């Protein structure tokens, strides 16, 4: 430090030092900010370079082709129908260990790998849900988490199959073979005697179908109900042996059905209400009776283990 003997020169020298001191202070700040930015940028780049590995998951559905139980191609069928085929669509949904939606895939019957799902997932626990149908099904809710997600069955969904499974993905990958479970029952009406000539059409109506299936529990939701119906014309080929059926998902609430009989002008001649039908997944519930007797004797309800003839008759 130089002693000041002249006021003028003292003033100039001190001012110059302060300017340099201010410049050096600013430069230190700039250098600090520059190194901080470089450090943060390097940290960001290093984190972005970390990629979690994924491992294969292969699920083969064993009964989606010829081994599947005989299926109905649509919700409408009768004894002369030959429209029996296998599911035409497969939905695959994945949820993580917390139930959060990860992604989904959809396959159509014409796809080369139909019935085999190939996926890539990170190590961890997952829930996989698969849905298949002969018609089409849609998601009844926006998919965000597993618990509230529902699938909607419509009048054209046909035969519906479902499976939920837990999958633990490891570094070795996972390969699974599964069987889908039918979540549909068949309610059918059978007329056991000759149908009168003035009856030209018969309608089977179910008053309380439950169209939503919770994919987490596999149960239908009973809060929402709607009517479903199917009708067929009566002609020479079926007047002596008439069967009309409806595929129904409601297996929680006893079903109320109505048989409506129409004339040539589409006017209802008579109606028969049939309450207390228990729909059973994978089984046919047959409501049968004779037109000449049903006003007094009533109809019977039969249950069986397949889509074919009845084995047990339950009176109501």
PDB file of C-alpha atoms in Angstrom:
ATOM      1  CA  UNK A   1       0.000   0.000   0.000  1.00  0.00           C
ATOM      2  CA  UNK A   2       1.361   3.501  -1.000  1.00  0.00           C
ATOM      3  CA  UNK A   3       1.026   6.450   1.312  1.00  0.00           C
ATOM      4  CA  UNK A   4      -0.838   9.359  -0.245  1.00  0.00           C
ATOM      5  CA  UNK A   5       0.862  12.766  -0.030  1.00  0.00           C
ATOM      6  CA  UNK A   6      -1.230  14.541  -2.686  1.00  0.00           C
ATOM      7  CA  UNK A   7      -5.000  14.630  -2.321  1.00  0.00           C
ATOM      8  CA  UNK A   8      -5.573  14.594  -6.072  1.00  0.00           C
ATOM      9  CA  UNK A   9      -3.373  11.546  -6.769  1.00  0.00           C
ATOM     10  CA  UNK A  10      -4.671   9.855  -3.647  1.00  0.00           C
ATOM     11  CA  UNK A  11      -8.162  10.086  -5.003  1.00  0.00           C
ATOM     12  CA  UNK A  12      -7.301   8.656  -8.423  1.00  0.00           C
ATOM     13  CA  UNK A  13      -5.304   5.693  -7.074  1.00  0.00           C
ATOM     14  CA  UNK A  14      -7.995   4.661  -4.611  1.00  0.00           C
ATOM     15  CA  UNK A  15     -10.726   4.831  -7.279  1.00  0.00           C
ATOM     16  CA  UNK A  16      -8.710   2.628  -9.661  1.00  0.00           C
ATOM     17  CA  UNK A  17      -8.221  -0.044  -6.964  1.00  0.00           C
ATOM     18  CA  UNK A  18     -11.885  -0.094  -6.145  1.00  0.00           C
ATOM     19  CA  UNK A  19     -12.762  -0.582  -9.800  1.00  0.00           C
ATOM     20  CA  UNK A  20     -10.452  -3.576 -10.081  1.00  0.00           C
ATOM     21  CA  UNK A  21     -11.759  -4.965  -6.802  1.00  0.00           C
ATOM     22  CA  UNK A  22     -15.324  -4.731  -8.109  1.00  0.00           C
ATOM     23  CA  UNK A  23     -14.301  -6.377 -11.400  1.00  0.00           C
ATOM     24  CA  UNK A  24     -12.569  -9.234  -9.607  1.00  0.00           C
ATOM     25  CA  UNK A  25     -15.613  -9.765  -7.353  1.00  0.00           C
ATOM     26  CA  UNK A  26     -17.890  -9.957 -10.386  1.00  0.00           C
ATOM     27  CA  UNK A  27     -15.519 -12.331 -12.136  1.00  0.00           C
ATOM     28  CA  UNK A  28     -15.514 -14.619  -9.095  1.00  0.00           C
ATOM     29  CA  UNK A  29     -19.305 -14.671  -9.180  1.00  0.00           C
ATOM     30  CA  UNK A  30     -19.369 -15.407 -12.904  1.00  0.00           C
ATOM     31  CA  UNK A  31     -16.830 -18.224 -12.494  1.00  0.00           C
ATOM     32  CA  UNK A  32     -18.897 -19.677  -9.618  1.00  0.00           C
ATOM     33  CA  UNK A  33     -22.083 -19.577 -11.698  1.00  0.00           C
ATOM     34  CA  UNK A  34     -20.279 -21.119 -14.693  1.00  0.00           C
ATOM     35  CA  UNK A  35     -18.897 -24.031 -12.695  1.00  0.00           C
ATOM     36  CA  UNK A  36     -22.263 -24.554 -10.997  1.00  0.00           C
ATOM     37  CA  UNK A  37     -24.003 -24.734 -14.366  1.00  0.00           C
ATOM     38  CA  UNK A  38     -21.402 -27.154 -15.704  1.00  0.00           C
ATOM     39  CA  UNK A  39     -21.780 -29.327 -12.593  1.00  0.00           C
ATOM     40  CA  UNK A  40     -25.564 -29.440 -12.841  1.00  0.00           C
ATOM     41  CA  UNK A  41     -25.386 -30.175 -16.557  1.00  0.00           C
ATOM     42  CA  UNK A  42     -22.979 -33.048 -15.939  1.00  0.00           C
ATOM     43  CA  UNK A  43     -25.279 -34.478 -13.254  1.00  0.00           C
ATOM     44  CA  UNK A  44     -28.286 -34.217 -15.560  1.00  0.00           C
ATOM     45  CA  UNK A  45     -26.460 -35.898 -18.428  1.00  0.00           C
ATOM     46  CA  UNK A  46     -25.311 -38.743 -16.202  1.00  0.00           C
ATOM     47  CA  UNK A  47     -28.834 -39.370 -14.887  1.00  0.00           C
ATOM     48  CA  UNK A  48     -30.270 -39.399 -18.387  1.00  0.00           C
ATOM     49  CA  UNK A  49     -27.717 -41.959 -19.445  1.00  0.00           C
ATOM     50  CA  UNK A  50     -29.064 -44.471 -16.879  1.00  0.00           C
ATOM     51  CA  UNK A  51     -31.462 -46.843 -18.669  1.00  0.00           C
ATOM     52  CA  UNK A  52     -33.336 -49.533 -16.740  1.00  0.00           C
ATOM     53  CA  UNK A  53     -33.200 -52.862 -18.512  1.00  0.00           C
ATOM     54  CA  UNK A  54     -36.346 -54.703 -19.536  1.00  0.00           C
ATOM     55  CA  UNK A  55     -36.842 -58.459 -19.698  1.00  0.00           C
ATOM     56  CA  UNK A  56     -39.177 -60.650 -21.759  1.00  0.00           C
ATOM     57  CA  UNK A  57     -42.632 -61.780 -20.715  1.00  0.00           C
ATOM     58  CA  UNK A  58     -44.342 -64.334 -22.969  1.00  0.00           C
ATOM     59  CA  UNK A  59     -47.905 -65.481 -22.231  1.00  0.00           C
ATOM     60  CA  UNK A  60     -49.484 -68.240 -24.306  1.00  0.00           C
ATOM     61  CA  UNK A  61     -53.247 -68.712 -24.066  1.00  0.00           C
ATOM     62  CA  UNK A  62     -53.793 -72.421 -24.471  1.00  0.00           C
ATOM     63  CA  UNK A  63     -57.535 -72.404 -25.076  1.00  0.00           C
ATOM     64  CA  UNK A  64     -58.023 -69.500 -27.444  1.00  0.00           C
ATOM     65  CA  UNK A  65     -57.927 -71.677 -30.576  1.00  0.00           C
ATOM     66  CA  UNK A  66     -59.414 -75.107 -31.238  1.00  0.00           C
ATOM     67  CA  UNK A  67     -59.217 -76.249 -27.605  1.00  0.00           C
ATOM     68  CA  UNK A  68     -61.613 -73.527 -26.463  1.00  0.00           C
ATOM     69  CA  UNK A  69     -65.040 -74.762 -25.355  1.00  0.00           C
ATOM     70  CA  UNK A  70     -67.677 -74.355 -28.057  1.00  0.00           C
ATOM     71  CA  UNK A  71     -68.517 -70.665 -28.221  1.00  0.00           C
ATOM     72  CA  UNK A  72     -71.396 -68.623 -29.485  1.00  0.00           C
ATOM     73  CA  UNK A  73     -70.444 -66.099 -32.152  1.00  0.00           C
ATOM     74  CA  UNK A  74     -72.978 -63.504 -31.082  1.00  0.00           C
ATOM     75  CA  UNK A  75     -75.612 -62.895 -28.448  1.00  0.00           C
ATOM     76  CA  UNK A  76     -78.338 -64.274 -30.720  1.00  0.00           C
ATOM     77  CA  UNK A  77     -78.572 -67.974 -31.516  1.00  0.00           C
ATOM     78  CA  UNK A  78     -81.125 -70.768 -31.880  1.00  0.00           C
ATOM     79  CA  UNK A  79     -81.232 -74.425 -32.763  1.00  0.00           C
ATOM     80  CA  UNK A  80     -80.575 -73.872 -36.459  1.00  0.00           C
ATOM     81  CA  UNK A  81     -77.593 -71.533 -36.036  1.00  0.00           C
ATOM     82  CA  UNK A  82     -74.260 -72.748 -37.324  1.00  0.00           C
ATOM     83  CA  UNK A  83     -72.324 -69.599 -36.336  1.00  0.00           C
ATOM     84  CA  UNK A  84     -70.029 -71.260 -33.806  1.00  0.00           C
ATOM     85  CA  UNK A  85     -66.474 -69.899 -33.754  1.00  0.00           C
ATOM     86  CA  UNK A  86     -63.605 -68.864 -31.506  1.00  0.00           C
ATOM     87  CA  UNK A  87     -62.810 -65.464 -29.961  1.00  0.00           C
ATOM     88  CA  UNK A  88     -61.891 -62.755 -32.435  1.00  0.00           C
ATOM     89  CA  UNK A  89     -60.187 -60.225 -30.148  1.00  0.00           C
ATOM     90  CA  UNK A  90     -57.770 -60.344 -27.216  1.00  0.00           C
ATOM     91  CA  UNK A  91     -57.063 -57.466 -24.816  1.00  0.00           C
ATOM     92  CA  UNK A  92     -53.918 -57.513 -22.648  1.00  0.00           C
ATOM     93  CA  UNK A  93     -53.420 -54.989 -19.817  1.00  0.00           C
ATOM     94  CA  UNK A  94     -50.488 -54.559 -17.411  1.00  0.00           C
ATOM     95  CA  UNK A  95     -50.465 -52.856 -13.979  1.00  0.00           C
ATOM     96  CA  UNK A  96     -47.461 -52.369 -11.683  1.00  0.00           C
ATOM     97  CA  UNK A  97     -47.147 -53.417  -8.029  1.00  0.00           C
ATOM     98  CA  UNK A  98     -49.049 -50.313  -6.872  1.00  0.00           C
ATOM     99  CA  UNK A  99     -51.893 -50.949  -9.312  1.00  0.00           C
ATOM    100  CA  UNK A 100     -50.852 -48.159 -11.670  1.00  0.00           C
ATOM    101  CA  UNK A 101     -51.587 -48.769 -15.355  1.00  0.00           C
ATOM    102  CA  UNK A 102     -48.440 -49.504 -17.416  1.00  0.00           C
ATOM    103  CA  UNK A 103     -49.676 -50.276 -20.937  1.00  0.00           C
ATOM    104  CA  UNK A 104     -51.962 -52.477 -23.010  1.00  0.00           C
ATOM    105  CA  UNK A 105     -52.007 -54.463 -26.234  1.00  0.00           C
ATOM    106  CA  UNK A 106     -54.786 -55.666 -28.502  1.00  0.00           C
ATOM    107  CA  UNK A 107     -54.719 -58.645 -30.869  1.00  0.00           C
ATOM    108  CA  UNK A 108     -57.204 -59.627 -33.549  1.00  0.00           C
ATOM    109  CA  UNK A 109     -57.949 -63.127 -34.737  1.00  0.00           C
ATOM    110  CA  UNK A 110     -56.218 -62.494 -38.066  1.00  0.00           C
ATOM    111  CA  UNK A 111     -52.914 -61.524 -36.415  1.00  0.00           C
ATOM    112  CA  UNK A 112     -50.129 -64.049 -36.945  1.00  0.00           C
ATOM    113  CA  UNK A 113     -49.349 -64.396 -33.216  1.00  0.00           C
ATOM    114  CA  UNK A 114     -52.971 -64.299 -32.027  1.00  0.00           C
ATOM    115  CA  UNK A 115     -53.147 -65.921 -28.592  1.00  0.00           C
ATOM    116  CA  UNK A 116     -49.496 -65.313 -27.691  1.00  0.00           C
ATOM    117  CA  UNK A 117     -48.473 -62.081 -25.963  1.00  0.00           C
ATOM    118  CA  UNK A 118     -44.820 -60.955 -26.088  1.00  0.00           C
ATOM    119  CA  UNK A 119     -43.861 -58.038 -23.854  1.00  0.00           C
ATOM    120  CA  UNK A 120     -40.821 -56.363 -22.278  1.00  0.00           C
ATOM    121  CA  UNK A 121     -40.998 -55.215 -18.632  1.00  0.00           C
ATOM    122  CA  UNK A 122     -38.598 -53.956 -15.978  1.00  0.00           C
ATOM    123  CA  UNK A 123     -37.796 -56.187 -12.999  1.00  0.00           C
ATOM    124  CA  UNK A 124     -40.678 -56.152 -10.522  1.00  0.00           C
ATOM    125  CA  UNK A 125     -44.142 -57.408  -9.646  1.00  0.00           C
ATOM    126  CA  UNK A 126     -47.027 -56.885 -12.075  1.00  0.00           C
ATOM    127  CA  UNK A 127     -50.697 -57.743 -12.477  1.00  0.00           C
ATOM    128  CA  UNK A 128     -51.747 -58.878 -15.948  1.00  0.00           C
ATOM    129  CA  UNK A 129     -55.377 -58.946 -17.099  1.00  0.00           C
ATOM    130  CA  UNK A 130     -56.530 -60.610 -20.321  1.00  0.00           C
ATOM    131  CA  UNK A 131     -59.978 -60.376 -21.902  1.00  0.00           C
ATOM    132  CA  UNK A 132     -61.215 -62.101 -25.026  1.00  0.00           C
ATOM    133  CA  UNK A 133     -64.554 -62.266 -26.823  1.00  0.00           C
ATOM    134  CA  UNK A 134     -66.235 -63.521 -29.957  1.00  0.00           C
ATOM    135  CA  UNK A 135     -67.684 -60.052 -30.513  1.00  0.00           C
ATOM    136  CA  UNK A 136     -66.124 -56.865 -29.202  1.00  0.00           C
ATOM    137  CA  UNK A 137     -65.772 -55.431 -25.715  1.00  0.00           C
ATOM    138  CA  UNK A 138     -64.760 -51.955 -24.641  1.00  0.00           C
ATOM    139  CA  UNK A 139     -63.283 -50.409 -21.525  1.00  0.00           C
ATOM    140  CA  UNK A 140     -66.037 -48.926 -19.391  1.00  0.00           C
ATOM    141  CA  UNK A 141     -63.658 -46.482 -17.677  1.00  0.00           C
ATOM    142  CA  UNK A 142     -60.480 -44.570 -18.445  1.00  0.00           C
ATOM    143  CA  UNK A 143     -57.621 -46.863 -17.459  1.00  0.00           C
ATOM    144  CA  UNK A 144     -55.478 -45.284 -14.717  1.00  0.00           C
ATOM    145  CA  UNK A 145     -55.323 -47.865 -11.919  1.00  0.00           C
ATOM    146  CA  UNK A 146     -56.408 -51.480 -11.570  1.00  0.00           C
ATOM    147  CA  UNK A 147     -59.080 -51.280  -8.857  1.00  0.00           C
ATOM    148  CA  UNK A 148     -61.781 -49.194 -10.609  1.00  0.00           C
ATOM    149  CA  UNK A 149     -61.218 -50.401 -14.168  1.00  0.00           C
ATOM    150  CA  UNK A 150     -64.274 -52.005 -15.788  1.00  0.00           C
ATOM    151  CA  UNK A 151     -64.966 -53.671 -19.094  1.00  0.00           C
ATOM    152  CA  UNK A 152     -68.286 -53.082 -20.833  1.00  0.00           C
ATOM    153  CA  UNK A 153     -70.229 -55.938 -22.397  1.00  0.00           C
ATOM    154  CA  UNK A 154     -72.616 -54.874 -25.152  1.00  0.00           C
ATOM    155  CA  UNK A 155     -75.372 -56.738 -26.973  1.00  0.00           C
ATOM    156  CA  UNK A 156     -72.851 -57.812 -29.634  1.00  0.00           C
ATOM    157  CA  UNK A 157     -69.979 -58.821 -27.325  1.00  0.00           C
ATOM    158  CA  UNK A 158     -70.915 -62.491 -27.532  1.00  0.00           C
ATOM    159  CA  UNK A 159     -68.927 -65.039 -25.548  1.00  0.00           C
ATOM    160  CA  UNK A 160     -66.473 -63.387 -23.098  1.00  0.00           C
ATOM    161  CA  UNK A 161     -63.388 -64.858 -21.398  1.00  0.00           C
ATOM    162  CA  UNK A 162     -61.203 -63.403 -18.622  1.00  0.00           C
ATOM    163  CA  UNK A 163     -58.015 -64.078 -16.688  1.00  0.00           C
ATOM    164  CA  UNK A 164     -56.076 -62.131 -14.046  1.00  0.00           C
ATOM    165  CA  UNK A 165     -52.622 -63.241 -12.910  1.00  0.00           C
ATOM    166  CA  UNK A 166     -49.612 -61.972 -10.941  1.00  0.00           C
ATOM    167  CA  UNK A 167     -46.268 -61.957 -12.719  1.00  0.00           C
ATOM    168  CA  UNK A 168     -42.839 -61.484 -11.107  1.00  0.00           C
ATOM    169  CA  UNK A 169     -40.367 -60.281 -13.741  1.00  0.00           C
ATOM    170  CA  UNK A 170     -36.752 -61.330 -13.114  1.00  0.00           C
ATOM    171  CA  UNK A 171     -33.544 -61.072 -15.103  1.00  0.00           C
ATOM    172  CA  UNK A 172     -34.288 -64.516 -16.536  1.00  0.00           C
ATOM    173  CA  UNK A 173     -37.601 -63.354 -18.035  1.00  0.00           C
ATOM    174  CA  UNK A 174     -40.945 -65.112 -17.624  1.00  0.00           C
ATOM    175  CA  UNK A 175     -42.923 -67.523 -19.800  1.00  0.00           C
ATOM    176  CA  UNK A 176     -46.484 -68.493 -18.833  1.00  0.00           C
ATOM    177  CA  UNK A 177     -49.258 -70.684 -20.283  1.00  0.00           C
ATOM    178  CA  UNK A 178     -52.788 -69.920 -19.124  1.00  0.00           C
ATOM    179  CA  UNK A 179     -56.410 -70.893 -19.669  1.00  0.00           C
ATOM    180  CA  UNK A 180     -59.019 -68.161 -19.958  1.00  0.00           C
ATOM    181  CA  UNK A 181     -62.195 -68.483 -17.881  1.00  0.00           C
ATOM    182  CA  UNK A 182     -65.654 -67.950 -19.342  1.00  0.00           C
ATOM    183  CA  UNK A 183     -67.596 -65.143 -17.601  1.00  0.00           C
ATOM    184  CA  UNK A 184     -70.788 -65.618 -19.627  1.00  0.00           C
ATOM    185  CA  UNK A 185     -73.808 -67.835 -19.067  1.00  0.00           C
ATOM    186  CA  UNK A 186     -76.449 -68.815 -21.598  1.00  0.00           C
ATOM    187  CA  UNK A 187     -80.140 -68.206 -20.896  1.00  0.00           C
ATOM    188  CA  UNK A 188     -82.307 -69.956 -23.447  1.00  0.00           C
ATOM    189  CA  UNK A 189     -86.015 -70.540 -24.011  1.00  0.00           C
ATOM    190  CA  UNK A 190     -87.285 -73.844 -25.391  1.00  0.00           C
ATOM    191  CA  UNK A 191     -90.830 -74.412 -26.620  1.00  0.00           C
ATOM    192  CA  UNK A 192     -91.621 -78.127 -26.293  1.00  0.00           C
ATOM    193  CA  UNK A 193     -94.761 -78.358 -28.403  1.00  0.00           C
ATOM    194  CA  UNK A 194     -95.881 -77.081 -31.782  1.00  0.00           C
ATOM    195  CA  UNK A 195     -96.225 -73.314 -31.923  1.00  0.00           C
ATOM    196  CA  UNK A 196     -99.647 -72.044 -33.030  1.00  0.00           C
ATOM    197  CA  UNK A 197     -99.910 -70.773 -36.597  1.00  0.00           C
ATOM    198  CA  UNK A 198    -100.891 -67.248 -35.549  1.00  0.00           C
ATOM    199  CA  UNK A 199     -97.551 -66.762 -33.715  1.00  0.00           C
ATOM    200  CA  UNK A 200     -94.954 -65.454 -36.160  1.00  0.00           C
ATOM    201  CA  UNK A 201     -92.228 -64.200 -33.779  1.00  0.00           C
ATOM    202  CA  UNK A 202     -90.993 -64.951 -30.258  1.00  0.00           C
ATOM    203  CA  UNK A 203     -88.853 -62.616 -28.139  1.00  0.00           C
ATOM    204  CA  UNK A 204     -86.760 -63.528 -25.112  1.00  0.00           C
ATOM    205  CA  UNK A 205     -86.088 -60.504 -22.908  1.00  0.00           C
ATOM    206  CA  UNK A 206     -83.899 -60.300 -19.811  1.00  0.00           C
ATOM    207  CA  UNK A 207     -84.825 -57.328 -17.642  1.00  0.00           C
ATOM    208  CA  UNK A 208     -81.675 -57.038 -15.512  1.00  0.00           C
ATOM    209  CA  UNK A 209     -78.413 -57.751 -17.300  1.00  0.00           C
ATOM    210  CA  UNK A 210     -75.318 -56.310 -15.547  1.00  0.00           C
ATOM    211  CA  UNK A 211     -73.048 -55.089 -18.370  1.00  0.00           C
ATOM    212  CA  UNK A 212     -69.933 -54.075 -16.373  1.00  0.00           C
ATOM    213  CA  UNK A 213     -67.201 -56.472 -15.247  1.00  0.00           C
ATOM    214  CA  UNK A 214     -64.608 -55.266 -12.718  1.00  0.00           C
ATOM    215  CA  UNK A 215     -61.288 -56.558 -14.047  1.00  0.00           C
ATOM    216  CA  UNK A 216     -59.663 -56.501 -10.598  1.00  0.00           C
ATOM    217  CA  UNK A 217     -62.210 -58.758  -8.877  1.00  0.00           C
ATOM    218  CA  UNK A 218     -63.630 -60.564 -11.913  1.00  0.00           C
ATOM    219  CA  UNK A 219     -67.154 -59.825 -10.655  1.00  0.00           C
ATOM    220  CA  UNK A 220     -70.004 -57.995 -12.351  1.00  0.00           C
ATOM    221  CA  UNK A 221     -71.117 -54.676 -10.898  1.00  0.00           C
ATOM    222  CA  UNK A 222     -74.716 -54.912  -9.759  1.00  0.00           C
ATOM    223  CA  UNK A 223     -75.333 -51.167  -9.492  1.00  0.00           C
ATOM    224  CA  UNK A 224     -75.874 -50.838 -13.244  1.00  0.00           C
ATOM    225  CA  UNK A 225     -78.542 -52.921 -14.957  1.00  0.00           C
ATOM    226  CA  UNK A 226     -80.076 -52.889 -18.407  1.00  0.00           C
ATOM    227  CA  UNK A 227     -82.496 -54.910 -20.500  1.00  0.00           C
ATOM    228  CA  UNK A 228     -81.288 -57.296 -23.203  1.00  0.00           C
ATOM    229  CA  UNK A 229     -83.482 -59.049 -25.728  1.00  0.00           C
ATOM    230  CA  UNK A 230     -83.357 -61.338 -28.714  1.00  0.00           C
ATOM    231  CA  UNK A 231     -86.092 -62.425 -31.089  1.00  0.00           C
ATOM    232  CA  UNK A 232     -86.533 -64.890 -33.920  1.00  0.00           C
ATOM    233  CA  UNK A 233     -89.208 -65.484 -36.513  1.00  0.00           C
ATOM    234  CA  UNK A 234     -91.265 -68.648 -36.298  1.00  0.00           C
ATOM    235  CA  UNK A 235     -91.426 -70.600 -39.549  1.00  0.00           C
ATOM    236  CA  UNK A 236     -91.799 -74.141 -40.851  1.00  0.00           C
ATOM    237  CA  UNK A 237     -88.238 -75.090 -39.856  1.00  0.00           C
ATOM    238  CA  UNK A 238     -88.619 -74.266 -36.152  1.00  0.00           C
ATOM    239  CA  UNK A 239     -92.379 -74.291 -35.432  1.00  0.00           C
ATOM    240  CA  UNK A 240     -92.213 -77.813 -33.973  1.00  0.00           C
ATOM    241  CA  UNK A 241     -88.937 -77.341 -32.095  1.00  0.00           C
ATOM    242  CA  UNK A 242     -88.017 -73.806 -31.109  1.00  0.00           C
ATOM    243  CA  UNK A 243     -84.979 -72.662 -29.106  1.00  0.00           C
ATOM    244  CA  UNK A 244     -83.882 -69.062 -28.568  1.00  0.00           C
ATOM    245  CA  UNK A 245     -80.958 -67.961 -26.422  1.00  0.00           C
ATOM    246  CA  UNK A 246     -79.206 -64.956 -24.953  1.00  0.00           C
ATOM    247  CA  UNK A 247     -75.659 -64.673 -23.590  1.00  0.00           C
ATOM    248  CA  UNK A 248     -75.764 -62.961 -20.184  1.00  0.00           C
ATOM    249  CA  UNK A 249     -72.992 -61.809 -17.815  1.00  0.00           C
ATOM    250  CA  UNK A 250     -75.142 -61.234 -14.705  1.00  0.00           C
ATOM    251  CA  UNK A 251     -74.440 -64.104 -12.301  1.00  0.00           C
ATOM    252  CA  UNK A 252     -75.002 -62.146  -9.076  1.00  0.00           C
ATOM    253  CA  UNK A 253     -78.673 -61.136  -9.142  1.00  0.00           C
ATOM    254  CA  UNK A 254     -81.525 -63.537 -10.022  1.00  0.00           C
ATOM    255  CA  UNK A 255     -82.651 -62.847 -13.563  1.00  0.00           C
ATOM    256  CA  UNK A 256     -86.180 -61.954 -14.582  1.00  0.00           C
ATOM    257  CA  UNK A 257     -87.025 -62.976 -18.144  1.00  0.00           C
ATOM    258  CA  UNK A 258     -90.050 -62.369 -20.344  1.00  0.00           C
ATOM    259  CA  UNK A 259     -91.237 -64.445 -23.282  1.00  0.00           C
ATOM    260  CA  UNK A 260     -93.226 -62.323 -25.717  1.00  0.00           C
ATOM    261  CA  UNK A 261     -95.273 -63.872 -28.547  1.00  0.00           C
ATOM    262  CA  UNK A 262     -96.145 -61.766 -31.633  1.00  0.00           C
ATOM    263  CA  UNK A 263     -98.570 -62.097 -34.537  1.00  0.00           C
ATOM    264  CA  UNK A 264     -98.002 -61.150 -38.184  1.00  0.00           C
ATOM    265  CA  UNK A 265     -98.726 -57.471 -37.484  1.00  0.00           C
ATOM    266  CA  UNK A 266     -96.038 -57.451 -34.754  1.00  0.00           C
ATOM    267  CA  UNK A 267     -98.671 -57.180 -32.040  1.00  0.00           C
ATOM    268  CA  UNK A 268     -98.050 -58.980 -28.740  1.00  0.00           C
ATOM    269  CA  UNK A 269    -100.465 -61.888 -28.395  1.00  0.00           C
ATOM    270  CA  UNK A 270     -99.358 -62.937 -24.935  1.00  0.00           C
ATOM    271  CA  UNK A 271     -96.417 -62.598 -22.525  1.00  0.00           C
ATOM    272  CA  UNK A 272     -94.958 -64.981 -19.965  1.00  0.00           C
ATOM    273  CA  UNK A 273     -92.834 -63.533 -17.113  1.00  0.00           C
ATOM    274  CA  UNK A 274     -90.274 -65.951 -15.631  1.00  0.00           C
ATOM    275  CA  UNK A 275     -88.535 -64.689 -12.458  1.00  0.00           C
ATOM    276  CA  UNK A 276     -85.818 -66.227 -10.298  1.00  0.00           C
ATOM    277  CA  UNK A 277     -83.448 -67.531 -13.020  1.00  0.00           C
ATOM    278  CA  UNK A 278     -79.916 -68.063 -11.676  1.00  0.00           C
ATOM    279  CA  UNK A 279     -77.413 -67.488 -14.458  1.00  0.00           C
ATOM    280  CA  UNK A 280     -74.255 -69.619 -14.078  1.00  0.00           C
ATOM    281  CA  UNK A 281     -70.991 -68.899 -15.882  1.00  0.00           C
ATOM    282  CA  UNK A 282     -70.197 -71.466 -18.524  1.00  0.00           C
ATOM    283  CA  UNK A 283     -73.579 -73.157 -18.252  1.00  0.00           C
ATOM    284  CA  UNK A 284     -76.870 -73.122 -20.104  1.00  0.00           C
ATOM    285  CA  UNK A 285     -79.991 -72.213 -18.160  1.00  0.00           C
ATOM    286  CA  UNK A 286     -82.941 -73.531 -20.134  1.00  0.00           C
ATOM    287  CA  UNK A 287     -86.427 -72.113 -19.611  1.00  0.00           C
ATOM    288  CA  UNK A 288     -88.744 -74.637 -21.210  1.00  0.00           C
ATOM    289  CA  UNK A 289     -92.413 -75.355 -21.434  1.00  0.00           C
ATOM    290  CA  UNK A 290     -95.429 -76.047 -23.646  1.00  0.00           C
ATOM    291  CA  UNK A 291     -97.445 -73.192 -25.044  1.00  0.00           C
ATOM    292  CA  UNK A 292    -100.624 -75.194 -24.531  1.00  0.00           C
ATOM    293  CA  UNK A 293     -99.886 -75.493 -20.821  1.00  0.00           C
ATOM    294  CA  UNK A 294     -97.774 -72.586 -19.702  1.00  0.00           C
ATOM    295  CA  UNK A 295    -100.666 -70.460 -18.373  1.00  0.00           C
ATOM    296  CA  UNK A 296    -101.404 -73.093 -15.762  1.00  0.00           C
ATOM    297  CA  UNK A 297     -98.432 -75.431 -15.467  1.00  0.00           C
ATOM    298  CA  UNK A 298     -95.675 -72.855 -15.983  1.00  0.00           C
ATOM    299  CA  UNK A 299     -92.205 -73.307 -17.406  1.00  0.00           C
ATOM    300  CA  UNK A 300     -89.350 -75.312 -15.930  1.00  0.00           C
ATOM    301  CA  UNK A 301     -85.765 -74.157 -15.526  1.00  0.00           C
ATOM    302  CA  UNK A 302     -82.956 -76.586 -16.284  1.00  0.00           C
ATOM    303  CA  UNK A 303     -79.212 -76.220 -15.595  1.00  0.00           C
ATOM    304  CA  UNK A 304     -76.336 -78.014 -17.258  1.00  0.00           C
ATOM    305  CA  UNK A 305     -72.534 -77.977 -17.360  1.00  0.00           C
ATOM    306  CA  UNK A 306     -72.100 -77.277 -21.054  1.00  0.00           C
ATOM    307  CA  UNK A 307     -73.855 -75.441 -23.863  1.00  0.00           C
ATOM    308  CA  UNK A 308     -75.760 -78.634 -24.747  1.00  0.00           C
ATOM    309  CA  UNK A 309     -78.784 -80.530 -23.341  1.00  0.00           C
ATOM    310  CA  UNK A 310     -80.113 -80.186 -19.788  1.00  0.00           C
ATOM    311  CA  UNK A 311     -79.211 -82.521 -16.964  1.00  0.00           C
ATOM    312  CA  UNK A 312     -81.101 -81.044 -14.001  1.00  0.00           C
ATOM    313  CA  UNK A 313     -84.616 -79.610 -13.918  1.00  0.00           C
ATOM    314  CA  UNK A 314     -85.563 -77.084 -11.255  1.00  0.00           C
ATOM    315  CA  UNK A 315     -89.225 -76.080 -10.895  1.00  0.00           C
ATOM    316  CA  UNK A 316     -90.389 -72.619  -9.932  1.00  0.00           C
TER     317      UNK A 316
END
